[in-house]
Amino acid sequence: MNILPLFVESADDLFNPDPVTTTNFVPAIDHVMSRGFDGHIKSVYGDPMWDYSMYVGASTRFHIERFIQEVCTEENADSYRYEFKIILFLLIYRSTARAINTIAELFNILKRHTRLAIKQRLTIRESLQDNSTLDFIVHDPKLDKKQIARRLLDANNLFSALHRISVQIEGFDIFPSNDAFKYLGELIKEYPLISQQTPVIPTRILSHRIKTCLDYIDRFIALKDCYECLMEFRHRFVRDYIAEGGSPRVARDNAAKAFAEELKKDKYSEFVEYFEIEEFQNLKGVPQKVRIPIREMIHAFSGMRKEECNSVAMDGFRFKTIGQNRIAVIRTYTTKMAKESGYFADWVTSPEIEKAFEAANIINRVTLKYEYGLDPVMVDESSVPLFLSVNTRKRANKGALFDLPIQKASFKGWLWKQHRLNRDPEIIVSHVDMAEILLIDPNASAESLKPGIEVGKHFEFQSHMYRRSLAVYAARSGLVSLPTLKAQFKHIAIQTSAFYGNDAAFAKNFILPKSSDISFDASVISQRGFIKEFQDELAEGQVERLYSEVITADEIVFGGMGSLIQKQKISGKLPTLFTDREKTKKQVKQGRLRCTETPLGNCMAVEVCDRIAFSSITTCVGCGYSVFNNRSVPLLVKTKVDYQGRLERFGTGTPYGKQLEKDIRDIETTLEMRNKLINTVDITDGRA
């Protein structure tokens, strides 16, 4: 019986490891764990490392023996190795993991748990029956509350996976006890993980950065002849010297001196000064320098992730005609929506990006000619990465998207910090910038943003910041709907798009249509076309949220509309509007029904909200369209305590104090309403 996870099932027959059966969960030492592209064995069960690097989107090698030697002694290594390998083997074959990257996450969680077990002098099996490893997480002085919450959720993922395996396989006894599971659940409630999103780039800094990046790219294009002439000069000098019988080493030494003299010519002065060229190594660094703003602009105007940006080819930019509109798009490769298989996708972008591609391709053609010895005219640009490596000794991985290697980059390191763009005094964070970031992200604080973002220091950009900023500002503009964001960002679930665009109401609206701007108007029309195309998808997302969060939720829902629906659920008198999905969807499409996420729960109002507040989330409390759930309770309690503290400072007689008193009463009434509904359910169950 061949039971394989999806990332193995979808592979070619040459990939497939040995089959496994439900009865034999301890494989033989020569059991094949993975095979290469040509069918040869990459790793077997007895190997110190299991190699799964052949799967698309993964570079995963599980170095088991290295870990065992690191954490174990000679006396206990055999027992821990035995348990560890069995668990990892079953996580690969018997868990519900759909992707090899998920297995990699579980592998790291298992390593952490094993370390804790060893510290407690417990076997892995014993540690799953005992609460001490969980206590060790909670009482670790090196962890803050957010880190503890994250570790507890990781433990829950491991516990759940092992429990599912134990149900499937008779005799497998390395799984958590009921007491350990219960205790873990209590700790997770005590340490809830409040997700903190990637910060949004403040509008002042973002608009300035876009301008300086585009100016940098324009400057390179204007001085491109200098770049190519200097590359050609150095290449010709070395070639001619070797042709006359000189050694390559001496040729390079003499070329350095000749190059230094060549740089002194007036025709290079502007190029040398702007790109800070003193020797040939500086010239070789120009591609990395120019690619920094190119990458940033692709992220800023498309919302791509890093790996998707790396997957763009030289000919990735193009214009598409949709109706009467000419739309700029970038074509790239993504695995996000198709898991391990991947697919090509188009990203709507700005026509401004054409200049970025022009600059990138100038670098590539020079690199192909002088580093790779290829004729750029004869090269198929669809087979060359936009960010081609300038290091010819580096080779593309077998099975990679391109035959030539990619020059990957990160928003850190010496080159990044010393870049002209990052020495710009205009990107130093001000108190106003910080206030704007915190207004959009209410769960963030000035302390939580350190050391990356701090008043008085240069703003530290990250690629994902551009993705989040595009989502927020696009949503704030009113021109882009959730389905449009979902399509643009290649999200699997529309809820993810809602999460990205969350709190957009607090962002500045600096994207406005200008009828005199033909290219902008064309992009607005194209976005409206996307909105129309995805209206049905939006309705389905609303229906799914309504059913999962309200109608079929196996928890007490309360609040204005929540209490009404909960009472109907208790009495068994839910209207067909809430029991017939087709009728529900029809009402949603007609604008008569909706369910959207709020900071406290959900809102079912179909009209424009007239309860907007800029300093409080409690405007939803007392609203007849609100729907709260278990997640809302600690937030309401925390807000009440905070308001009581404020009331002591401001006094009960002030206008602000009176508003605080009203908010506190509203919260207390809402929580009491929940308690009454819980009692009603208990009474009903007792009668049954």
XYZ file of C-alpha atoms in Angstrom:
688
model
C 0.000 0.000 0.000
C 1.624 3.231 -1.153
C 0.554 6.113 1.092
C 2.403 9.262 0.127
C 1.964 12.970 0.900
C 0.871 15.247 -1.938
C 4.331 16.639 -2.598
C 5.455 13.065 -3.318
C 2.277 11.858 -5.049
C 2.497 14.633 -7.613
C 6.079 13.747 -8.516
C 7.146 11.713 -11.501
C 7.649 7.958 -10.969
C 11.399 8.518 -10.960
C 10.994 10.671 -7.864
C 9.004 8.175 -5.818
C 10.610 6.632 -2.723
C 9.794 3.151 -1.480
C 6.130 2.499 -0.583
C 5.043 2.110 3.029
C 2.301 0.063 4.658
C -0.073 0.798 7.510
C 1.313 -2.067 9.602
C 5.049 -1.450 9.293
C 5.849 1.999 10.645
C 9.509 1.210 11.398
C 11.183 0.996 7.975
C 14.268 -1.000 7.070
C 17.600 0.785 7.124
C 17.765 0.697 3.289
C 14.226 2.024 2.805
C 14.464 4.623 -0.005
C 13.404 8.051 1.281
C 14.027 10.069 -1.889
C 15.263 9.851 -5.458
C 16.841 12.339 -7.849
C 15.650 13.552 -11.238
C 17.159 10.558 -13.026
C 15.747 8.040 -10.553
C 18.939 7.406 -8.610
C 18.662 7.112 -4.831
C 19.280 10.392 -2.985
C 18.788 9.080 0.547
C 17.676 6.011 2.509
C 16.298 5.670 6.031
C 19.680 4.800 7.527
C 21.452 7.838 6.066
C 22.568 10.699 8.311
C 20.725 13.142 6.010
C 17.469 12.836 4.047
C 17.582 14.851 0.831
C 14.371 16.388 -0.568
C 16.027 19.216 -2.492
C 14.674 17.936 -5.829
C 11.121 19.129 -5.181
C 10.021 22.420 -6.733
C 10.202 25.338 -4.354
C 12.336 23.515 -1.807
C 16.012 23.218 -0.955
C 15.376 20.913 1.961
C 17.887 18.529 3.451
C 17.118 17.049 6.861
C 20.495 16.719 8.607
C 19.397 14.253 11.286
C 22.736 12.890 12.430
C 24.268 16.363 12.651
C 21.489 17.353 15.050
C 21.768 14.162 17.137
C 25.527 14.604 17.540
C 24.980 18.224 18.535
C 22.484 17.594 21.356
C 23.163 14.040 22.570
C 25.903 12.224 24.417
C 27.399 8.913 23.329
C 25.283 7.165 25.970
C 21.867 8.429 24.872
C 22.393 9.123 21.136
C 21.000 5.755 19.971
C 17.674 6.056 21.808
C 17.031 9.655 20.725
C 18.070 8.872 17.155
C 15.623 5.949 17.051
C 12.654 8.017 18.257
C 13.557 11.106 16.239
C 13.839 9.247 12.922
C 10.581 7.333 13.409
C 8.715 10.555 14.182
C 10.176 12.419 11.201
C 9.494 9.451 8.918
C 5.826 9.375 9.957
C 5.496 13.153 9.712
C 6.539 12.829 6.074
C 4.241 9.907 5.253
C 1.344 10.121 7.715
C 0.752 13.756 8.614
C -1.581 16.007 6.641
C 1.320 18.108 5.334
C 0.712 19.119 1.737
C 4.157 20.538 1.007
C 7.758 19.653 1.779
C 8.225 23.112 3.304
C 5.569 22.225 5.894
C 7.565 19.125 6.778
C 10.637 21.322 7.133
C 8.768 23.475 9.666
C 7.707 20.392 11.633
C 11.316 19.134 11.493
C 12.530 22.322 13.172
C 9.748 22.179 15.779
C 10.643 18.543 16.519
C 14.293 19.511 16.975
C 13.322 22.202 19.483
C 11.084 19.799 21.404
C 13.839 17.171 21.472
C 16.274 19.698 22.947
C 13.778 20.455 25.723
C 13.230 16.748 26.372
C 16.973 16.186 26.711
C 17.253 19.095 29.156
C 14.535 17.436 31.271
C 16.318 14.067 30.913
C 13.220 12.581 29.319
C 12.860 10.502 26.183
C 10.780 12.104 23.426
C 7.899 9.739 24.243
C 8.095 10.590 27.963
C 8.276 14.325 27.246
C 4.941 14.121 25.392
C 3.306 12.659 28.488
C 4.817 15.292 30.764
C 4.135 19.036 31.133
C 7.689 20.040 31.996
C 8.717 20.791 28.393
C 5.760 23.182 28.082
C 6.673 24.827 31.392
C 10.208 25.236 30.107
C 8.858 27.299 27.170
C 6.678 29.495 29.379
C 9.397 30.166 31.965
C 12.253 30.767 29.535
C 13.588 34.246 30.515
C 14.953 34.773 26.992
C 11.454 34.719 25.442
C 8.925 37.551 25.435
C 5.162 36.880 25.441
C 4.897 36.909 21.663
C 7.736 34.399 21.320
C 6.171 32.174 23.986
C 2.842 32.279 22.120
C 4.591 31.336 18.884
C 6.438 28.420 20.526
C 3.195 27.139 22.089
C 1.434 27.176 18.720
C 4.396 25.314 17.215
C 4.076 22.710 19.986
C 0.378 22.422 19.207
C 1.162 21.740 15.531
C 3.559 18.958 16.513
C 1.180 17.499 19.115
C -1.719 17.502 16.652
C 0.332 15.822 13.925
C 1.509 13.067 16.311
C -2.024 12.535 17.600
C -3.335 12.041 14.051
C -0.554 9.555 13.357
C -1.322 7.600 16.548
C -4.962 7.263 15.480
C -3.917 5.821 12.121
C -1.226 3.400 13.306
C -1.790 0.777 15.953
C 1.205 0.358 18.232
C 2.680 3.819 17.675
C 3.094 5.231 21.190
C 5.044 8.469 20.707
C 2.154 10.903 21.016
C 0.946 13.497 23.572
C -1.269 12.496 26.480
C -4.713 14.014 26.997
C -3.402 15.885 30.047
C -0.537 17.388 28.062
C -2.937 18.436 25.297
C -5.305 20.011 27.835
C -2.475 21.841 29.574
C -1.171 23.127 26.236
C -4.643 24.440 25.399
C -4.767 26.356 28.682
C -1.355 27.889 28.025
C -2.351 28.959 24.508
C -5.352 30.795 25.982
C -3.061 32.432 28.524
C -0.570 33.457 25.817
C -2.637 34.301 22.718
C -0.611 35.160 19.633
C -1.544 38.592 18.343
C -0.260 38.787 14.797
C 1.787 41.879 14.060
C 1.854 42.636 10.398
C 4.771 43.958 8.409
C 4.863 47.743 8.932
C 3.466 49.978 6.213
C 5.956 52.442 4.737
C 4.863 55.991 5.671
C 3.596 57.978 2.695
C 6.310 60.661 2.938
C 9.121 58.122 2.922
C 7.462 55.877 0.323
C 6.834 58.686 -2.176
C 10.378 60.028 -1.698
C 11.883 56.552 -2.052
C 10.026 55.894 -5.285
C 11.329 59.159 -6.724
C 14.947 58.550 -5.698
C 14.905 54.948 -6.939
C 13.550 55.963 -10.328
C 16.067 58.834 -10.508
C 18.902 56.380 -9.749
C 17.694 54.059 -12.497
C 17.407 56.974 -14.966
C 20.932 58.095 -14.124
C 22.309 54.626 -14.883
C 20.463 54.481 -18.211
C 21.818 57.909 -19.135
C 25.389 56.777 -18.318
C 25.110 53.233 -19.674
C 27.747 53.861 -22.378
C 30.334 54.603 -19.693
C 29.537 51.319 -17.955
C 29.849 49.271 -21.140
C 32.981 51.097 -22.331
C 34.791 50.430 -19.050
C 33.766 46.747 -19.065
C 34.904 46.465 -22.681
C 38.217 48.228 -21.927
C 39.145 45.840 -19.127
C 38.038 42.744 -21.065
C 40.001 43.814 -24.189
C 43.167 44.606 -22.193
C 43.244 41.180 -20.514
C 42.396 39.373 -23.769
C 45.128 41.160 -25.786
C 47.756 40.698 -23.062
C 47.131 36.946 -22.896
C 47.106 36.723 -26.720
C 50.629 38.200 -26.748
C 51.870 35.418 -24.458
C 51.311 36.967 -21.034
C 49.975 34.946 -18.129
C 46.378 35.506 -16.969
C 47.532 36.516 -13.461
C 49.978 39.147 -14.744
C 47.359 40.279 -17.246
C 44.904 40.996 -14.409
C 47.543 42.835 -12.369
C 48.510 45.065 -15.306
C 44.857 45.552 -16.208
C 44.222 47.037 -12.752
C 46.837 49.725 -13.345
C 45.624 50.474 -16.871
C 42.028 50.605 -15.634
C 42.935 53.161 -12.957
C 44.430 55.402 -15.654
C 41.395 54.944 -17.911
C 39.085 56.088 -15.094
C 40.804 59.492 -15.056
C 39.419 60.436 -18.477
C 36.852 63.253 -18.426
C 34.214 61.259 -20.303
C 33.805 58.972 -17.287
C 33.818 61.673 -14.580
C 30.055 61.827 -13.956
C 29.704 58.032 -13.964
C 32.726 57.541 -11.670
C 31.538 60.145 -9.176
C 27.893 59.062 -9.004
C 28.542 55.301 -8.774
C 31.689 55.757 -6.640
C 34.167 53.923 -8.889
C 37.807 53.785 -7.789
C 38.886 50.417 -9.211
C 37.586 47.526 -11.271
C 36.010 45.787 -8.265
C 33.814 48.856 -7.793
C 32.715 48.563 -11.415
C 31.831 44.894 -10.875
C 29.656 46.031 -7.982
C 27.611 48.419 -10.142
C 25.082 45.723 -11.174
C 24.256 44.992 -7.532
C 23.953 48.708 -6.809
C 21.590 49.343 -9.714
C 19.548 46.237 -9.017
C 18.671 47.444 -5.507
C 16.314 50.203 -6.765
C 15.140 47.954 -9.617
C 14.049 45.279 -7.151
C 12.435 47.828 -4.859
C 10.372 49.316 -7.676
C 9.209 45.887 -8.845
C 8.125 45.101 -5.275
C 6.521 48.538 -4.881
C 4.538 48.486 -8.116
C 3.508 44.824 -8.187
C 3.490 43.429 -4.637
C 5.663 40.450 -5.582
C 7.422 38.307 -3.004
C 11.208 37.903 -3.133
C 11.213 34.487 -4.807
C 8.708 35.620 -7.424
C 10.915 38.616 -8.159
C 13.876 36.262 -8.625
C 11.811 34.264 -11.133
C 11.304 37.160 -13.571
C 12.995 36.723 -16.955
C 14.648 39.400 -19.079
C 11.529 39.683 -21.235
C 9.188 39.591 -18.216
C 7.800 43.106 -18.757
C 5.165 43.592 -21.427
C 2.006 45.477 -22.279
C -1.286 43.623 -22.621
C -4.322 44.934 -24.454
C -7.553 44.401 -22.535
C -10.466 45.860 -24.436
C -9.321 49.325 -25.451
C -6.793 49.594 -22.636
C -3.051 48.933 -22.733
C -2.003 47.456 -19.378
C 1.568 47.014 -18.110
C 2.226 43.551 -16.612
C 5.161 41.534 -15.306
C 5.237 37.811 -15.970
C 6.832 35.611 -13.322
C 6.713 32.169 -11.755
C 5.043 31.428 -8.415
C 4.456 28.306 -6.319
C 2.223 30.010 -3.761
C -1.176 29.099 -5.189
C -0.208 25.778 -6.762
C 1.868 24.473 -3.837
C 4.779 22.418 -5.140
C 3.906 22.529 -8.844
C 4.030 26.262 -9.532
C 2.708 28.231 -12.473
C 3.350 31.399 -14.477
C 1.350 34.466 -13.540
C 0.954 38.070 -14.668
C 1.201 40.940 -12.195
C -0.443 44.223 -13.111
C 2.096 47.006 -12.662
C 2.947 50.592 -13.570
C 4.370 51.673 -16.937
C 7.200 53.252 -14.885
C 8.626 49.754 -14.410
C 9.616 49.639 -18.072
C 12.628 51.831 -17.190
C 13.628 49.388 -14.435
C 13.595 46.507 -16.925
C 15.583 48.580 -19.411
C 18.313 49.163 -16.818
C 18.325 45.508 -15.735
C 18.659 44.322 -19.315
C 21.533 46.737 -20.031
C 23.405 45.028 -17.173
C 22.440 41.567 -18.428
C 23.583 42.155 -22.014
C 26.960 43.465 -20.838
C 27.272 40.530 -18.421
C 26.351 37.976 -21.093
C 28.906 39.441 -23.502
C 31.896 40.051 -21.231
C 31.420 37.525 -18.406
C 29.707 34.582 -20.134
C 31.128 35.097 -23.627
C 27.675 34.944 -25.226
C 26.194 37.080 -27.984
C 23.223 38.894 -26.342
C 21.442 39.114 -29.701
C 21.460 35.328 -30.047
C 20.263 34.622 -26.493
C 16.625 33.744 -25.790
C 15.727 36.394 -23.209
C 12.901 34.263 -21.799
C 15.536 31.774 -20.620
C 17.723 34.352 -18.839
C 16.832 35.631 -15.347
C 16.312 39.373 -15.018
C 18.799 39.296 -12.144
C 21.509 37.270 -13.861
C 24.476 36.427 -11.630
C 27.668 38.293 -12.532
C 29.623 35.408 -10.996
C 30.205 32.962 -13.853
C 31.564 30.346 -11.439
C 28.120 30.072 -9.910
C 25.898 27.572 -11.715
C 22.131 27.234 -11.820
C 20.716 24.452 -9.680
C 19.659 21.341 -11.552
C 15.979 21.576 -12.384
C 15.952 25.338 -11.814
C 13.715 27.635 -13.838
C 16.656 29.149 -15.756
C 19.777 27.579 -17.245
C 21.878 30.487 -15.970
C 22.308 31.333 -12.265
C 20.343 34.034 -10.451
C 21.939 36.838 -8.438
C 19.788 36.771 -5.309
C 19.781 39.821 -3.063
C 18.599 40.823 0.391
C 17.727 44.114 2.024
C 20.710 43.978 4.361
C 24.480 43.632 4.366
C 27.317 46.083 3.798
C 26.467 46.936 0.185
C 22.869 47.627 1.149
C 23.715 49.841 4.123
C 26.371 51.815 2.214
C 24.199 52.379 -0.864
C 23.660 56.015 -1.833
C 19.886 55.531 -1.495
C 20.204 54.393 2.114
C 22.385 57.342 3.114
C 19.642 59.742 2.054
C 18.773 62.074 4.986
C 15.188 62.341 3.694
C 14.430 58.766 4.791
C 15.312 59.380 8.435
C 12.220 58.451 10.455
C 10.450 61.392 12.103
C 7.916 61.369 14.935
C 5.197 62.070 12.326
C 6.306 59.031 10.288
C 6.239 56.833 13.390
C 2.772 58.094 14.330
C 1.522 57.194 10.841
C 2.913 53.649 11.099
C 1.355 53.102 14.535
C -1.993 54.539 13.420
C -2.246 51.943 10.649
C -0.977 49.081 12.845
C -2.728 49.350 16.234
C -1.037 46.190 17.582
C 2.415 47.644 16.972
C 4.401 49.899 19.268
C 7.508 52.022 18.900
C 9.416 49.397 20.895
C 8.166 46.435 18.840
C 9.405 48.064 15.613
C 12.989 48.306 16.868
C 15.718 47.908 15.705
C 14.443 48.083 12.121
C 12.407 51.288 12.446
C 13.328 53.948 14.951
C 12.838 57.719 15.167
C 16.034 59.552 14.218
C 17.451 56.656 12.179
C 17.287 55.761 8.499
C 14.186 53.758 7.601
C 15.138 50.112 6.985
C 13.193 48.850 4.003
C 12.148 45.230 3.500
C 10.678 43.716 0.355
C 7.517 42.628 2.179
C 6.920 46.203 3.360
C 6.276 47.208 -0.240
C 3.787 44.346 -0.604
C 1.874 45.353 2.526
C 2.009 49.063 1.665
C 0.635 48.455 -1.819
C -2.241 46.449 -0.356
C -3.115 49.067 2.257
C -2.838 52.115 0.021
C -4.641 50.399 -2.865
C -7.489 49.410 -0.547
C -7.557 52.921 0.926
C -7.833 54.484 -2.533
C -11.268 52.925 -3.018
C -10.311 51.806 -6.517
C -9.418 48.223 -5.646
C -11.591 45.514 -4.080
C -10.583 42.447 -2.081
C -10.867 40.094 -5.085
C -8.595 42.428 -7.027
C -6.033 42.320 -4.218
C -6.368 38.543 -4.060
C -5.685 38.253 -7.789
C -2.779 40.726 -7.712
C -1.028 39.257 -4.668
C -1.678 35.631 -5.693
C -3.281 34.835 -2.337
C -4.835 31.412 -1.839
C -7.652 32.735 0.356
C -9.458 36.048 0.124
C -9.187 36.317 3.924
C -5.430 36.786 3.472
C -6.071 39.759 1.213
C -8.403 41.196 3.838
C -5.654 40.731 6.436
C -3.119 42.535 4.227
C -5.454 45.458 3.617
C -6.626 45.588 7.235
C -6.781 49.038 8.848
C -6.626 50.719 5.433
C -9.226 53.194 6.703
C -6.493 54.725 8.872
C -4.064 55.142 5.968
C -3.663 58.346 3.997
C -5.390 58.345 0.612
C -2.686 59.541 -1.737
C -3.806 57.528 -4.792
C -6.378 59.702 -6.573
C -7.623 59.526 -10.196
C -6.571 62.416 -12.443
C -8.619 62.773 -15.591
C -5.764 64.615 -17.295
C -3.434 61.659 -16.804
C -4.228 59.253 -19.636
C -2.002 56.395 -18.426
C -3.378 56.650 -14.891
C -6.968 56.672 -16.122
C -6.224 53.568 -18.173
C -4.940 51.754 -15.098
C -8.028 52.812 -13.132
C -10.267 51.404 -15.864
C -8.284 48.151 -15.875
C -8.631 47.810 -12.110
C -12.373 48.352 -12.354
C -12.410 45.613 -14.949
C -10.710 43.308 -12.489
C -13.245 44.271 -9.838
C -16.132 43.329 -12.113
C -14.462 40.049 -13.068
C -14.048 38.984 -9.451
C -17.390 40.101 -8.007
C -18.633 36.521 -7.909
C -15.491 35.445 -6.072
C -16.015 38.221 -3.529
C -19.579 37.030 -2.902
C -18.357 33.473 -2.339
C -15.740 34.733 0.125
C -18.407 36.666 2.039
C -20.654 33.589 2.193
C -17.802 31.393 3.402
C -16.946 33.857 6.162
C -20.581 34.193 7.206
C -21.013 30.427 7.531
C -17.672 29.636 9.202
C -17.611 32.624 11.574
C -21.311 32.968 12.413
C -23.883 30.468 11.157
C -22.082 27.134 11.655
C -19.516 28.327 14.223
C -19.415 25.887 17.151
C -18.992 28.695 19.690
C -21.277 31.326 21.169
C -21.587 34.390 18.940
C -22.889 37.571 20.501
C -23.167 41.307 19.894
C -26.055 43.117 18.202
C -26.625 40.794 15.236
C -24.652 37.926 16.773
C -27.039 37.539 19.736
C -30.066 37.505 17.431
C -28.565 34.764 15.249
C -27.365 32.787 18.299
C -30.896 32.779 19.755
C -32.244 31.536 16.411
C -29.607 28.779 16.398
C -30.542 27.717 19.959
C -34.257 27.580 19.123
C -33.648 25.863 15.764
C -35.408 28.687 13.910
C -32.702 30.006 11.606
C -34.338 31.482 8.477
C -33.594 29.867 5.124
C -31.612 32.981 4.324
C -28.940 31.523 6.641
C -29.379 27.820 5.849
C -29.538 27.842 2.034
C -26.116 28.837 0.679
C -27.489 29.755 -2.751
C -30.013 32.138 -1.211
C -27.290 33.527 1.036
C -24.986 34.124 -1.925
C -27.792 35.781 -3.893
C -28.452 38.193 -1.023
C -24.728 38.978 -0.765
C -24.444 39.690 -4.502
C -27.473 41.975 -4.303
C -25.873 43.904 -1.457
C -28.543 42.901 1.073
C -26.240 40.813 3.242
C -22.553 40.943 4.133
C -20.043 39.792 6.736
C -16.703 41.542 7.092
C -13.923 41.323 9.656
C -13.505 44.000 12.330
C -10.807 44.385 15.020
C -13.183 42.706 17.509
C -15.045 40.166 15.369
C -17.355 40.659 12.395
C -19.783 43.257 11.034
C -22.976 42.475 9.123
C -23.968 46.050 8.275
C -24.883 46.576 4.617
C -24.908 50.364 4.794
C -21.927 52.695 5.129
C -20.793 52.675 8.761
C -21.640 55.892 10.636
C -19.807 54.843 13.800
C -16.225 55.500 12.663
C -13.755 56.404 15.390
C -10.077 57.172 14.983
C -8.908 56.378 18.513
C -11.175 53.528 19.620
C -12.300 50.108 18.443
C -15.283 50.055 20.809
C -17.569 51.799 18.348
C -18.599 48.263 17.307
C -19.749 47.558 20.865
C -23.453 48.306 21.086
C -23.862 48.335 17.310
C -26.864 46.334 16.113
C -24.827 44.775 13.275
C -21.880 43.506 15.327
C -20.981 39.828 15.706
C -18.450 38.860 18.383
C -16.900 35.492 19.254
C -14.465 33.913 21.716
C -11.594 35.866 20.167
C -13.381 39.093 21.082
C -13.625 38.408 24.829
C -9.990 39.065 25.923
C -9.878 42.121 23.658
C -13.034 43.539 25.242
C -11.776 42.837 28.755
C -8.402 44.411 28.008
C -10.069 47.496 26.513
C -12.338 47.839 29.535
C -9.369 47.745 31.951
C -7.531 50.297 29.827
C -10.549 52.620 29.770
C -10.974 52.332 33.532
C -7.366 53.467 33.930
C -7.955 56.405 31.619
C -11.126 57.317 33.529
C -9.120 57.612 36.751
C -6.736 60.043 35.058
C -9.308 62.231 33.289
C -12.111 62.170 35.876
C -15.805 61.348 35.520
C -17.029 64.916 34.996
C -15.061 65.675 31.811
C -16.551 65.157 28.314
C -13.924 62.494 27.609
C -14.653 60.853 30.972
C -18.356 60.627 30.159
C -17.547 58.952 26.848
C -15.264 56.490 28.648
C -18.028 55.656 31.141
C -20.421 54.944 28.274
C -17.861 52.727 26.505
C -17.217 50.766 29.731
C -20.978 50.223 30.263
C -21.360 49.069 26.641
C -18.569 46.521 27.078
C -20.021 45.222 30.360
C -23.500 44.901 28.796
C -22.093 43.041 25.798
C -20.128 40.576 27.950
C -23.149 39.998 30.188
C -25.194 39.265 27.070
C -22.667 36.540 26.176
C -22.945 34.973 29.656
C -26.742 34.814 29.355
C -26.474 33.077 25.986
C -24.013 30.549 27.436
C -26.448 29.826 30.292
C -29.264 29.395 27.786
C -27.234 26.829 25.861
C -26.377 24.961 29.091
C -30.050 24.831 30.128
C -31.062 23.597 26.686
C -28.399 20.872 26.747
C -29.519 19.822 30.237
C -33.103 19.353 29.110
C -31.956 17.293 26.172
